[in-house]
mmCIF file of C-alpha atoms in Angstrom:
data_model
loop_
_atom_site.group_PDB
_atom_site.id
_atom_site.type_symbol
_atom_site.label_atom_id
_atom_site.label_comp_id
_atom_site.label_asym_id
_atom_site.label_seq_id
_atom_site.Cartn_x
_atom_site.Cartn_y
_atom_site.Cartn_z
ATOM 1 C CA MET T 1 156.213 45.774 175.547
ATOM 2 C CA THR T 2 158.885 48.557 176.317
ATOM 3 C CA LEU T 3 160.366 49.663 179.618
ATOM 4 C CA GLU T 4 159.024 52.684 181.321
ATOM 5 C CA ARG T 5 161.478 55.363 181.908
ATOM 6 C CA GLY T 6 162.941 55.560 185.568
ATOM 7 C CA SER T 7 161.820 52.027 186.462
ATOM 8 C CA LEU T 8 163.988 49.576 188.103
ATOM 9 C CA SER T 9 163.475 45.715 188.137
ATOM 10 C CA GLU T 10 165.683 43.013 189.529
ATOM 11 C CA ILE T 11 165.329 39.111 189.118
ATOM 12 C CA GLU T 12 167.416 36.743 190.740
ATOM 13 C CA ILE T 13 167.565 32.932 189.792
ATOM 14 C CA LYS T 14 169.592 30.200 191.708
ATOM 15 C CA LEU T 15 170.274 27.189 189.737
ATOM 16 C CA PRO T 16 172.363 24.057 190.026
ATOM 17 C CA SER T 17 175.294 23.785 187.528
ATOM 18 C CA ASP T 18 173.591 21.392 185.471
ATOM 19 C CA PRO T 19 173.437 22.160 181.692
ATOM 20 C CA LYS T 20 169.784 21.216 181.462
ATOM 21 C CA PHE T 21 168.900 24.257 183.569
ATOM 22 C CA LEU T 22 170.527 26.677 181.047
ATOM 23 C CA LYS T 23 167.208 26.862 179.158
ATOM 24 C CA ILE T 24 165.894 28.720 182.320
ATOM 25 C CA ILE T 25 168.772 31.293 181.961
ATOM 26 C CA ARG T 26 168.153 31.506 178.191
ATOM 27 C CA GLY T 27 164.393 31.982 178.594
ATOM 28 C CA GLY T 28 164.773 34.542 181.155
ATOM 29 C CA ILE T 29 167.367 36.812 179.303
ATOM 30 C CA SER T 30 165.458 36.341 176.218
ATOM 31 C CA HIS T 31 162.215 37.678 177.555
ATOM 32 C CA ILE T 32 163.793 40.452 179.689
ATOM 33 C CA SER T 33 165.944 41.820 176.726
ATOM 34 C CA GLU T 34 162.705 41.930 174.629
ATOM 35 C CA ILE T 35 160.854 43.758 177.588
ATOM 36 C CA CYS T 36 164.012 46.187 177.193
ATOM 37 C CA GLY T 37 163.207 47.083 173.744
ATOM 38 C CA PHE T 38 166.033 45.242 172.116
ATOM 39 C CA SER T 39 165.462 44.126 168.545
ATOM 40 C CA SER T 40 165.213 40.392 168.046
ATOM 41 C CA GLU T 41 168.768 40.269 166.642
ATOM 42 C CA GLU T 42 170.128 42.061 169.736
ATOM 43 C CA SER T 43 168.041 39.744 172.074
ATOM 44 C CA ASN T 44 169.389 36.790 170.489
ATOM 45 C CA ALA T 45 172.842 38.022 170.622
ATOM 46 C CA VAL T 46 172.545 39.050 174.320
ATOM 47 C CA THR T 47 170.824 35.684 175.215
ATOM 48 C CA SER T 48 173.589 33.788 173.358
ATOM 49 C CA ALA T 49 176.397 35.892 175.432
ATOM 50 C CA VAL T 50 174.642 34.990 178.751
ATOM 51 C CA ASP T 51 174.124 31.356 177.817
ATOM 52 C CA GLU T 52 177.900 31.116 176.816
ATOM 53 C CA ALA T 53 178.804 32.753 180.172
ATOM 54 C CA ALA T 54 176.757 30.372 182.308
ATOM 55 C CA SER T 55 178.236 27.306 180.168
ATOM 56 C CA ASN T 56 181.644 28.517 181.027
ATOM 57 C CA ILE T 57 181.041 28.365 184.531
ATOM 58 C CA ILE T 58 179.805 24.985 184.291
ATOM 59 C CA LYS T 59 182.571 23.607 182.076
ATOM 60 C CA HIS T 60 185.521 25.664 183.484
ATOM 61 C CA THR T 61 184.768 26.723 187.123
ATOM 62 C CA TYR T 62 182.992 23.721 188.062
ATOM 63 C CA ASN T 63 184.562 21.337 185.844
ATOM 64 C CA GLY T 64 181.400 19.849 184.801
ATOM 65 C CA ALA T 65 180.008 19.227 188.286
ATOM 66 C CA LYS T 66 176.044 19.415 188.049
ATOM 67 C CA ASN T 67 175.466 20.047 191.811
ATOM 68 C CA LYS T 68 177.012 23.371 192.259
ATOM 69 C CA LEU T 69 175.292 26.805 192.614
ATOM 70 C CA ILE T 70 175.026 29.595 189.952
ATOM 71 C CA ILE T 71 173.262 32.789 190.926
ATOM 72 C CA VAL T 72 172.065 34.913 187.943
ATOM 73 C CA ASN T 73 170.621 38.367 188.434
ATOM 74 C CA PHE T 74 168.899 40.277 185.790
ATOM 75 C CA ARG T 75 168.578 44.069 186.558
ATOM 76 C CA ILE T 76 166.903 46.583 184.316
ATOM 77 C CA LEU T 77 168.387 49.868 185.066
ATOM 78 C CA GLU T 78 167.514 53.293 183.514
ATOM 79 C CA ASP T 79 170.074 53.069 180.984
ATOM 80 C CA ARG T 80 171.018 49.433 180.539
ATOM 81 C CA LEU T 81 170.350 45.756 181.127
ATOM 82 C CA GLU T 82 172.819 44.218 183.643
ATOM 83 C CA ILE T 83 173.268 40.533 184.116
ATOM 84 C CA VAL T 84 175.312 39.216 187.015
ATOM 85 C CA LEU T 85 176.515 35.650 187.207
ATOM 86 C CA ARG T 86 177.928 34.375 190.383
ATOM 87 C CA ASP T 87 179.556 31.155 191.048
ATOM 88 C CA PHE T 88 181.364 29.580 194.174
ATOM 89 C CA GLY T 89 184.036 27.509 192.412
ATOM 90 C CA GLU T 90 187.512 27.973 191.693
ATOM 91 C CA LYS T 91 188.955 31.500 191.431
ATOM 92 C CA VAL T 92 189.549 32.653 187.897
ATOM 93 C CA ASP T 93 192.278 35.060 187.183
ATOM 94 C CA PRO T 94 190.634 37.534 184.886
ATOM 95 C CA GLU T 95 194.062 38.021 183.040
ATOM 96 C CA THR T 96 193.761 34.456 181.870
ATOM 97 C CA ILE T 97 190.345 34.940 180.345
ATOM 98 C CA LYS T 98 191.070 35.644 176.746
ATOM 99 C CA SER T 99 189.426 34.704 173.364
ATOM 100 C CA ARG T 100 191.436 32.814 170.986
ATOM 101 C CA ASP T 101 192.588 34.121 167.662
ATOM 102 C CA LEU T 102 189.723 34.194 165.275
ATOM 103 C CA ASN T 103 191.726 32.978 162.466
ATOM 104 C CA GLU T 104 192.515 29.636 164.282
ATOM 105 C CA ILE T 105 189.992 27.314 162.720
ATOM 106 C CA ARG T 106 188.755 24.815 165.264
ATOM 107 C CA PRO T 107 185.441 24.378 167.439
ATOM 108 C CA GLY T 108 185.008 25.998 170.673
ATOM 109 C CA GLY T 109 186.870 28.797 172.206
ATOM 110 C CA LEU T 110 184.940 31.627 170.974
ATOM 111 C CA GLY T 111 182.762 32.261 173.857
ATOM 112 C CA VAL T 112 184.872 35.123 175.339
ATOM 113 C CA HIS T 113 184.793 36.644 172.012
ATOM 114 C CA LEU T 114 181.071 36.417 171.696
ATOM 115 C CA ILE T 115 180.505 37.907 175.205
ATOM 116 C CA LYS T 116 182.724 40.834 174.659
ATOM 117 C CA SER T 117 181.675 41.720 171.193
ATOM 118 C CA THR T 118 178.026 41.652 172.207
ATOM 119 C CA MET T 119 178.001 43.239 175.658
ATOM 120 C CA ASP T 120 178.937 46.907 176.148
ATOM 121 C CA VAL T 121 180.414 46.152 179.731
ATOM 122 C CA VAL T 122 182.083 42.921 180.878
ATOM 123 C CA ASN T 123 183.710 42.942 184.211
ATOM 124 C CA TYR T 124 185.348 39.990 186.101
ATOM 125 C CA ASP T 125 185.515 40.041 189.753
ATOM 126 C CA ASN T 126 187.460 37.373 191.729
ATOM 127 C CA SER T 127 187.840 39.413 194.875
ATOM 128 C CA PHE T 128 185.308 37.216 196.872
ATOM 129 C CA GLU T 129 186.576 34.926 199.612
ATOM 130 C CA VAL T 130 185.107 32.031 197.315
ATOM 131 C CA GLY T 131 184.162 32.211 193.773
ATOM 132 C CA ASN T 132 183.876 34.626 190.848
ATOM 133 C CA GLN T 133 181.448 37.120 189.606
ATOM 134 C CA LEU T 134 180.753 38.296 185.887
ATOM 135 C CA THR T 135 178.903 41.282 185.450
ATOM 136 C CA MET T 136 177.800 42.154 181.821
ATOM 137 C CA ALA T 137 175.716 44.961 180.550
ATOM 138 C CA LYS T 138 174.048 46.136 177.502
ATOM 139 C CA TYR T 139 172.997 49.681 176.992
ATOM 140 C CA LEU T 140 169.155 50.117 176.212
ATOM 141 C CA PRO T 141 168.304 51.256 172.829
ATOM 142 C CA GLY T 142 169.148 55.008 172.546
ATOM 143 C CA LYS T 143 170.961 55.070 175.853
ATOM 144 C CA LYS T 144 174.582 53.981 174.972
ATOM 145 C CA GLU T 145 177.183 56.399 176.271
ATOM 146 C CA LYS T 146 179.416 57.791 173.472
#
């Protein structure tokens, strides 16, 4: 199934910050990215990036608390798939969100690198009174701006 030109679709999911609900986010983004016409490889990469971002909210913003709110919006726009994750935890300074050196051999810490290398647009916004918002976008096949 492919997306019709000029259409606009948006899906919002509200979930508790319990890792067992990450499967819902993964399933949603996997299916939506296929609808958008991404290859299986691209779909898997986008799914991993979104999963990593949601996991980081649980681990870093909510410090593992399982009863906090995460809102995920999937927007299919004319030229891109946009995913917005909103949390209501501690504000995060975007300047402190950095991936570690890829030559440093140890587990973990590659999430930011995965997100930035997979997605075409990554924007952190902590201007809200409470919480943070991460907006990620992947241009649809054949739509990427040069």
